[in-house]
mmCIF file of C-alpha atoms in Angstrom:
data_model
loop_
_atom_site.group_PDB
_atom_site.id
_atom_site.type_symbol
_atom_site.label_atom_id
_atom_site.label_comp_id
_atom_site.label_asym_id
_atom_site.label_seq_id
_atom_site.Cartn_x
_atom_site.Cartn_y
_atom_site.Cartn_z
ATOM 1 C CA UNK A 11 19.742 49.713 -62.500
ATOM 2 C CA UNK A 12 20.690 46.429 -60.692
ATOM 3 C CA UNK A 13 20.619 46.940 -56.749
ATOM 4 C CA UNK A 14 19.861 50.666 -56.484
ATOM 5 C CA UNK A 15 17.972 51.978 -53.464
ATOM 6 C CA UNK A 16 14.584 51.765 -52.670
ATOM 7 C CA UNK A 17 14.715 53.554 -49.434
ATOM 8 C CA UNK A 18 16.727 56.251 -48.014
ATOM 9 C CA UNK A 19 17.059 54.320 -44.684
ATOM 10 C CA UNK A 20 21.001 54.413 -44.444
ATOM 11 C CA UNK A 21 22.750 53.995 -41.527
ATOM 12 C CA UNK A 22 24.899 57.189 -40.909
ATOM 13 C CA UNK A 23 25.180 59.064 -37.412
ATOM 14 C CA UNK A 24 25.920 58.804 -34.000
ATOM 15 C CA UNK A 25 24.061 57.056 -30.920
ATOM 16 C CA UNK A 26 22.790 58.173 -27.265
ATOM 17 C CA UNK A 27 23.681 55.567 -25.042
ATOM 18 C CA UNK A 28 21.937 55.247 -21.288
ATOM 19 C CA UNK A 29 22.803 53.162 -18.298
ATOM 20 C CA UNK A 30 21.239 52.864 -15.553
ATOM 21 C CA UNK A 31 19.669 50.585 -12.964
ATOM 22 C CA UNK A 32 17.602 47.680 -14.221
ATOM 23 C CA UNK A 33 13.922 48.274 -12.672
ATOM 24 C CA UNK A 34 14.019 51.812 -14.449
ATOM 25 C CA UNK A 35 14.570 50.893 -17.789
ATOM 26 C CA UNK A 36 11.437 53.305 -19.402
ATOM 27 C CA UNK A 37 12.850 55.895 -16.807
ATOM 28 C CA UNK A 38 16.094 56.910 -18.100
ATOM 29 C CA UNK A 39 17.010 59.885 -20.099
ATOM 30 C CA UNK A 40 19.490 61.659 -21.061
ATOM 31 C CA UNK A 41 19.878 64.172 -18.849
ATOM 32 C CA UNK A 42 20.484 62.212 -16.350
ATOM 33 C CA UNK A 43 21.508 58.707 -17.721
ATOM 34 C CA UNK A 44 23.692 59.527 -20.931
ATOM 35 C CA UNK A 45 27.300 58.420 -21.126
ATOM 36 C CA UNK A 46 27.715 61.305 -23.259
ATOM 37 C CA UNK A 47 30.234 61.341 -26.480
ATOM 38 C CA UNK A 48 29.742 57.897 -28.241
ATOM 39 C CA UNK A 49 31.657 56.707 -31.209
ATOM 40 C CA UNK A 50 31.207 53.201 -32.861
ATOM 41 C CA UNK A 51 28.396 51.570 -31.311
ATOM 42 C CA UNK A 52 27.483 48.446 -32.537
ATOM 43 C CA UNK A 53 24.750 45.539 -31.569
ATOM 44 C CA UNK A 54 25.167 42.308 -33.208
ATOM 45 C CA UNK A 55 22.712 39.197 -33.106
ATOM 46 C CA UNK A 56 23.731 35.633 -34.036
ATOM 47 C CA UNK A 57 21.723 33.028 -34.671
ATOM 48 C CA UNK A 58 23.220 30.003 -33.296
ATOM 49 C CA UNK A 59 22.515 26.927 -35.881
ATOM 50 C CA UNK A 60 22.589 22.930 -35.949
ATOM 51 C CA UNK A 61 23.563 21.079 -39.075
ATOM 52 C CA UNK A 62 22.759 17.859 -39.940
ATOM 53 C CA UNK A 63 24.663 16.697 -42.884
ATOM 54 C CA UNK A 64 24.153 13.063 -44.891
ATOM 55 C CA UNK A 65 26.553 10.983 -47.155
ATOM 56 C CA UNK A 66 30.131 10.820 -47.070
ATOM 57 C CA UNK A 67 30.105 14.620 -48.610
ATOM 58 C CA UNK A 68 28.430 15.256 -45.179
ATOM 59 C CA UNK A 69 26.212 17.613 -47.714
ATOM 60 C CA UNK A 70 23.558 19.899 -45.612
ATOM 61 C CA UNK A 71 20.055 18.429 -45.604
ATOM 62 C CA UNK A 72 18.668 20.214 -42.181
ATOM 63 C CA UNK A 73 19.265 23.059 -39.805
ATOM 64 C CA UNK A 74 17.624 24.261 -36.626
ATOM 65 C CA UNK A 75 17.641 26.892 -34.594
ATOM 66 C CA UNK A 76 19.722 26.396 -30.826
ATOM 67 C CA UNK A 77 19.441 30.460 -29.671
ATOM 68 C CA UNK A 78 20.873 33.287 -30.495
ATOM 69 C CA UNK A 79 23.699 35.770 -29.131
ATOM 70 C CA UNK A 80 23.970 39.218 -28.702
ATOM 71 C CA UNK A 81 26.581 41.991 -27.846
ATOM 72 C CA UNK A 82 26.912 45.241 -27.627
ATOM 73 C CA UNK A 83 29.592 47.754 -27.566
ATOM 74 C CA UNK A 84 30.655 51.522 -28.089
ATOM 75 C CA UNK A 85 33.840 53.813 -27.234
ATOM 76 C CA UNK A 86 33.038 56.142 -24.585
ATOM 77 C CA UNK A 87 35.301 59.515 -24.536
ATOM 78 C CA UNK A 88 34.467 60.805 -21.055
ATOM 79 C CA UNK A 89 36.044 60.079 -17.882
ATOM 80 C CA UNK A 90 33.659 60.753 -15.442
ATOM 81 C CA UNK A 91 33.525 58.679 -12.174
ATOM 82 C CA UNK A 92 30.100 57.585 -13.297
ATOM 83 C CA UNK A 93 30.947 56.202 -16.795
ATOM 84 C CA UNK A 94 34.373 54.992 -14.739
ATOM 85 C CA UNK A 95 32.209 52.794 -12.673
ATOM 86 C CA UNK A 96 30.083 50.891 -15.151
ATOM 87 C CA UNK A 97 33.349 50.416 -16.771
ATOM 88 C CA UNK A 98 34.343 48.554 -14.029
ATOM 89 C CA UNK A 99 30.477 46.671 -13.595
ATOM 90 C CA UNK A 100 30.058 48.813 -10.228
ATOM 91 C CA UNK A 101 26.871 50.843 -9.646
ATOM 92 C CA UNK A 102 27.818 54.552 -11.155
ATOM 93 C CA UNK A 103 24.511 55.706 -10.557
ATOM 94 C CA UNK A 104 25.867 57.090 -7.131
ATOM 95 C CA UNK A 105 28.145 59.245 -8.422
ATOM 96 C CA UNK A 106 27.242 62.946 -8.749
ATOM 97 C CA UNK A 107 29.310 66.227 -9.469
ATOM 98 C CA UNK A 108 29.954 67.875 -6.044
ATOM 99 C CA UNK A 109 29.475 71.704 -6.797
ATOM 100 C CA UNK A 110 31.769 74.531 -4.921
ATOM 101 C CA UNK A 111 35.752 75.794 -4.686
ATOM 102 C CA UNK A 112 37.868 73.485 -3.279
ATOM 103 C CA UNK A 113 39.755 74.688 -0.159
ATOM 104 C CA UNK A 114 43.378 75.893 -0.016
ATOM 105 C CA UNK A 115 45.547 75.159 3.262
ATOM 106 C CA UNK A 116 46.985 78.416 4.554
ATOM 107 C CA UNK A 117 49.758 77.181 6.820
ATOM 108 C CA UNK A 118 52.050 73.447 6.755
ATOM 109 C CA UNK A 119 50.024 70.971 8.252
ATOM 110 C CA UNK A 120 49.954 70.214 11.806
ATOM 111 C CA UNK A 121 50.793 66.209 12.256
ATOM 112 C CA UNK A 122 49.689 63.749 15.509
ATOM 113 C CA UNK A 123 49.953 60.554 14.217
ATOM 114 C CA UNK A 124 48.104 60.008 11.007
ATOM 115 C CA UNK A 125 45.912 63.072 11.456
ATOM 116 C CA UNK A 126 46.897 66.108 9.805
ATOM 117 C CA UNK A 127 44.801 69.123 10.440
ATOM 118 C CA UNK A 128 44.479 71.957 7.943
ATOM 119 C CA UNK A 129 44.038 76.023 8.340
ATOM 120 C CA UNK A 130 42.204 76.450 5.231
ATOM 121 C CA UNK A 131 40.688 79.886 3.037
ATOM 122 C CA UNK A 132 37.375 80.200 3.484
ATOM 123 C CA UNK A 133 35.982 80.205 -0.425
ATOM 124 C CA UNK A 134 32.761 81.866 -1.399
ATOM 125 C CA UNK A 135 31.403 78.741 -2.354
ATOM 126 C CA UNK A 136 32.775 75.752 -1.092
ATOM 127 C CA UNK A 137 32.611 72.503 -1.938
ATOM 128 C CA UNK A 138 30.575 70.604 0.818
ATOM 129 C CA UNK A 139 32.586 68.240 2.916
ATOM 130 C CA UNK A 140 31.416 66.062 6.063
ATOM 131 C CA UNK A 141 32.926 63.811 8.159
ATOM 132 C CA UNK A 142 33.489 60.505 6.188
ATOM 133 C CA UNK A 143 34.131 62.227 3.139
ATOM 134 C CA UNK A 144 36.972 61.100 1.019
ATOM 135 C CA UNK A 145 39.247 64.029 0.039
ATOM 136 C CA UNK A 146 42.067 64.508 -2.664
ATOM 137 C CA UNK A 147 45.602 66.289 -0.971
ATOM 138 C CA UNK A 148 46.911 67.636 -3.793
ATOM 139 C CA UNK A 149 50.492 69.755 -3.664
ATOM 140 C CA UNK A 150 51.159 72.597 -4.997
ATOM 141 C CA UNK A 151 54.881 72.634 -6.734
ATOM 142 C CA UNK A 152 55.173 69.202 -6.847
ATOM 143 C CA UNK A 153 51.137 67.772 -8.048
ATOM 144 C CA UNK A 154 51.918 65.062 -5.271
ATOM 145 C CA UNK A 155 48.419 63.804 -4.516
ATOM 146 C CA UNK A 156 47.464 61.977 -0.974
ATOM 147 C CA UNK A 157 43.865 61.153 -0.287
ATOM 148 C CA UNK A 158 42.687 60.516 3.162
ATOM 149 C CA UNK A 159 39.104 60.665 5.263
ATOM 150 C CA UNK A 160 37.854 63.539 6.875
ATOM 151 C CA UNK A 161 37.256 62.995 10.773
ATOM 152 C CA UNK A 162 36.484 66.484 12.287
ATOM 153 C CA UNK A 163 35.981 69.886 10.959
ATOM 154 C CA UNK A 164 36.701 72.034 13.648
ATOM 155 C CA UNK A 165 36.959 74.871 11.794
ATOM 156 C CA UNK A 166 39.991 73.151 10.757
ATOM 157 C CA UNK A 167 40.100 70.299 8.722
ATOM 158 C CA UNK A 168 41.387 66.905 10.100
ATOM 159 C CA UNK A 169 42.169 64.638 7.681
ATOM 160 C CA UNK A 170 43.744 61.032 8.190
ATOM 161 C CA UNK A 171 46.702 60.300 6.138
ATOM 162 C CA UNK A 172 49.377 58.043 6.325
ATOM 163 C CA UNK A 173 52.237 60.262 5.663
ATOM 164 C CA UNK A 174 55.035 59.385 7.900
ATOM 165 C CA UNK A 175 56.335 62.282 9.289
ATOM 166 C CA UNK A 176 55.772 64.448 6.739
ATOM 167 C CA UNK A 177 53.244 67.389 6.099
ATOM 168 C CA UNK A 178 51.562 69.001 3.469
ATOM 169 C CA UNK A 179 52.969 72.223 2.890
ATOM 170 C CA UNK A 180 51.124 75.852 2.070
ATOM 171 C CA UNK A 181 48.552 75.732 -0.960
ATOM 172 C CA UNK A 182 47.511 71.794 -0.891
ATOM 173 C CA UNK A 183 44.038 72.085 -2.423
ATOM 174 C CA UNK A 184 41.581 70.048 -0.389
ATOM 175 C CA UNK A 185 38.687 68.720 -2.438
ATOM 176 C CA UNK A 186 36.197 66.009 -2.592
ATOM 177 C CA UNK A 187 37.081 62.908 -4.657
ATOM 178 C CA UNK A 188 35.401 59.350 -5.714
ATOM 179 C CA UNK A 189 37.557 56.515 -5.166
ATOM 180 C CA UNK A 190 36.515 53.360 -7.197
ATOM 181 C CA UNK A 191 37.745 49.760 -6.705
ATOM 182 C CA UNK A 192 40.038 48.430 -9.757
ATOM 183 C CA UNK A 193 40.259 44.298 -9.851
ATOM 184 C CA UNK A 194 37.441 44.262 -7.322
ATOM 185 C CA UNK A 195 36.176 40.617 -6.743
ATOM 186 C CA UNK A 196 32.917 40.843 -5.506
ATOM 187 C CA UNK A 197 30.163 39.852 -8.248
ATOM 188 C CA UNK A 198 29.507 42.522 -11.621
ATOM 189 C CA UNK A 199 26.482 44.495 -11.042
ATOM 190 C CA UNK A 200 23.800 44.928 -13.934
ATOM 191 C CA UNK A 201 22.174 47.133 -15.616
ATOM 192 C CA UNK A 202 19.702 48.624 -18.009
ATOM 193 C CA UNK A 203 20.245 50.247 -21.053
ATOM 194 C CA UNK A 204 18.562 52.123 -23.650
ATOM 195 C CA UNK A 205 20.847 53.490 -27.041
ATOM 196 C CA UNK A 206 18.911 56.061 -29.357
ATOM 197 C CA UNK A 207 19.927 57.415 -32.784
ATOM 198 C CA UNK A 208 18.800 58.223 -35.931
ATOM 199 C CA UNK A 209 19.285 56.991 -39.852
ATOM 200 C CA UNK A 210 20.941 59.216 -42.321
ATOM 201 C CA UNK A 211 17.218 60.383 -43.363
ATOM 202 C CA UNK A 212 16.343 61.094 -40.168
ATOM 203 C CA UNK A 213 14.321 57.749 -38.854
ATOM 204 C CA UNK A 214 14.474 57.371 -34.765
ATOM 205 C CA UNK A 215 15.819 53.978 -33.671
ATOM 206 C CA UNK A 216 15.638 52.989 -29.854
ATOM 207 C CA UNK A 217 17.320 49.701 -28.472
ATOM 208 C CA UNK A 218 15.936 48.477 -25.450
ATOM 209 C CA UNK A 219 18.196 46.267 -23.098
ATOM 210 C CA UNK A 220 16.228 45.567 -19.770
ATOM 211 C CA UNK A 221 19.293 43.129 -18.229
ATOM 212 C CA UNK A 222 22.999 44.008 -19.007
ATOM 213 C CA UNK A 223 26.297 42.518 -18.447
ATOM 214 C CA UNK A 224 29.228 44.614 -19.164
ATOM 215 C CA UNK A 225 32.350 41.906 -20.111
ATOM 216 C CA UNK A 226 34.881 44.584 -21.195
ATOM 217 C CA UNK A 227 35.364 48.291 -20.092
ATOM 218 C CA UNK A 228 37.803 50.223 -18.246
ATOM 219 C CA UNK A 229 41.033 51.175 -20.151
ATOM 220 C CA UNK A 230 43.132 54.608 -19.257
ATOM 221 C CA UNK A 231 45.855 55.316 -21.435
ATOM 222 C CA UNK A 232 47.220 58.880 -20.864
ATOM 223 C CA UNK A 233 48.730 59.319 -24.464
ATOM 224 C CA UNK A 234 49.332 62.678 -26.642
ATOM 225 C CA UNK A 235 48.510 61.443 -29.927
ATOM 226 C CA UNK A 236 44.890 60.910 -29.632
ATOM 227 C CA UNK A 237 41.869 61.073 -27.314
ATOM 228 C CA UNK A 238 41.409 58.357 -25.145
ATOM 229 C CA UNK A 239 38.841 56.750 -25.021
ATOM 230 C CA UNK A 240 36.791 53.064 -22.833
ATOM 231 C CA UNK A 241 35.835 50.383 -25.304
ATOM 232 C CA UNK A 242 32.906 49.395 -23.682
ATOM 233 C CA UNK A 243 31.383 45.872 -24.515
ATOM 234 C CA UNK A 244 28.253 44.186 -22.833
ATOM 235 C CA UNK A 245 25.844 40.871 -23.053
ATOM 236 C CA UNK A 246 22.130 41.478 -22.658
ATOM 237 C CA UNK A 247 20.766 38.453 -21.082
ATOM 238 C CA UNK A 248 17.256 37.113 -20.604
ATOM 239 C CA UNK A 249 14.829 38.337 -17.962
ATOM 240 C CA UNK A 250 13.420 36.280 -15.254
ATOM 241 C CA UNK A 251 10.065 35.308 -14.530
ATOM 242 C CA UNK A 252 10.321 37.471 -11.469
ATOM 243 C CA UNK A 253 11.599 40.281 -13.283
ATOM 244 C CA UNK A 254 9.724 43.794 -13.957
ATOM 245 C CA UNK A 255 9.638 44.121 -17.579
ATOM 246 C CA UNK A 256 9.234 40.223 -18.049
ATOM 247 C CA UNK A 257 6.308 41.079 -19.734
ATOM 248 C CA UNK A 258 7.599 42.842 -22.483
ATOM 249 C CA UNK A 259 10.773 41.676 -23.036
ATOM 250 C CA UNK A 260 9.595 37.324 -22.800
ATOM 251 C CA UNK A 261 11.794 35.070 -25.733
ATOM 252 C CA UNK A 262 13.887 38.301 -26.322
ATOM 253 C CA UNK A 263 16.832 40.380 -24.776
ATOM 254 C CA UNK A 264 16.396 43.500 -26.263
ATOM 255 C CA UNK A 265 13.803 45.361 -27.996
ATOM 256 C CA UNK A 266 14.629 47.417 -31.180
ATOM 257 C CA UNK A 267 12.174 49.905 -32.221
ATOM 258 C CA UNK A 268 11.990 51.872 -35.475
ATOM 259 C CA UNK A 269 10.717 55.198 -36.012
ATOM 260 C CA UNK A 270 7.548 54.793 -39.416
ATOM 261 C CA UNK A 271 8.116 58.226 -40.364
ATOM 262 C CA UNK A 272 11.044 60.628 -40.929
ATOM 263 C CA UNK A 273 11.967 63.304 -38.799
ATOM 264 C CA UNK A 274 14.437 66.552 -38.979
ATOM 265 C CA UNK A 275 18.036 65.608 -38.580
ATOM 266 C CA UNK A 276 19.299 66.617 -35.090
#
């Protein structure tokens, strides 16, 4: 039969995508590099062409080659401040999960000037907070949410807010937060990548981006209907002479590797 298969090399299945700082390309994994649940990823490579043409048909009689573009993109379906911050082209690589309980005021605030300071519980485990920490003020009836910067802990926690006159109330949870800059200005960082996956027959298949530009990202749309989810896009671009990795990655952007035998679906 005309056109049947030859191979059982068919693209079905999901991808592992990893970002993470440029000079540690071979270094990431997933553990600690992941973006975690990817749908839709796609990497596309144009070849970018010149055509002469003769006659007044202008019929084709020569082409060459003038480069080639690539792209990349995926939706990403978790929030996290890391994945939130290469959305945005900053470096999320310094964002961690801070363990513990949160604290709970257990009296209104006391107000002088800007700086409220907090009787708090005293949780089994709390979350570790030092002066110069950013903290989330969250209400308890209302979900009204402050944030302000820690500057004393006395026991009691002093926390600069702008609030006017007004004080927190009884039960404002206290709690360690990353604050990220939206429309910042100063220049996109970059990035490595790595994206693994495997054909419908099993076959591994590893991308290798040593220099990323991300050129579309952050979107939050609370919504009821669906999941939400960032439609992340990014240009690989061409090392340097003075960058590590030039070696492997020269007259290329990417490497794409393919697995030469099959392996157990996973």
């Amino acid at each position: 039969m005309a056109g049947e298969a030859r191979t059982t090399n068919f693209m079905l299945g999901t991808a592992e995508v990893m970002i993470g700082p440029r000079d540690k390309l071979f270094e990431l994994t997933p553990d600690l590099n992941s973006v975690g649940l990817v749908k839709n990823f796609v990497c596309e490579v144009t070849r970018d062409q010149v055509e002469l043409g003769q006659g007044v048909t202008n019929q084709l009689v020569h082409i060459r080659s003038a480069g080639s573009t690539a792209r990349a993109s995926c939706e990403i379906y978790e929030y996290t401040s890391k994945n939130l911050a290469y959305a945005l082209s900053l470096d999320g690589s310094s964002f961690v999960d801070v363990p513990g309980t949160p604290r709970t005021s257990t009296a209104l605030s006391t107000l002088n000037a800007q700086l409220h300071t907090f009787a708090t519980d005293s949780p089994a485990s709390p979350q570790t907070i030092a002066i110069g920490n950013t903290v989330m003020l969250r209400e308890p009836n209302s979900q009204n949410i402050n944030i302000g910067t820690v500057t004393a802990i006395t026991p009691s926690l002093i926390v600069r807010c702008d609030t006017g006159t007004r004080q927190f109330p009884i039960g404002t949870v206290i709690s360690r937060c990353d604050v990220l800059a939206l429309g910042s200005t100063n220049e996109a960082s970059e990035y490595g990548a790595k994206v693994t996956g495997q054909l419908a027959d099993g076959t591994w298949i590893a991308i290798f981006f040593p220099r990323i530009r991300i050129t579309s990202g952050m979107t939050l749309a609370f919504q009821t209907d669906n999941y939400g989810n960032m439609p992340l896009e990014w240009r690989p671009m061409q090392l340097v002479s003075t960058d590590k990795y030039f070696s492997d990655f020269q007259n290329r952007v990417a490497s794409l590797a393919k697995d030469t035998v099959k392996s157990a679906l996973v």
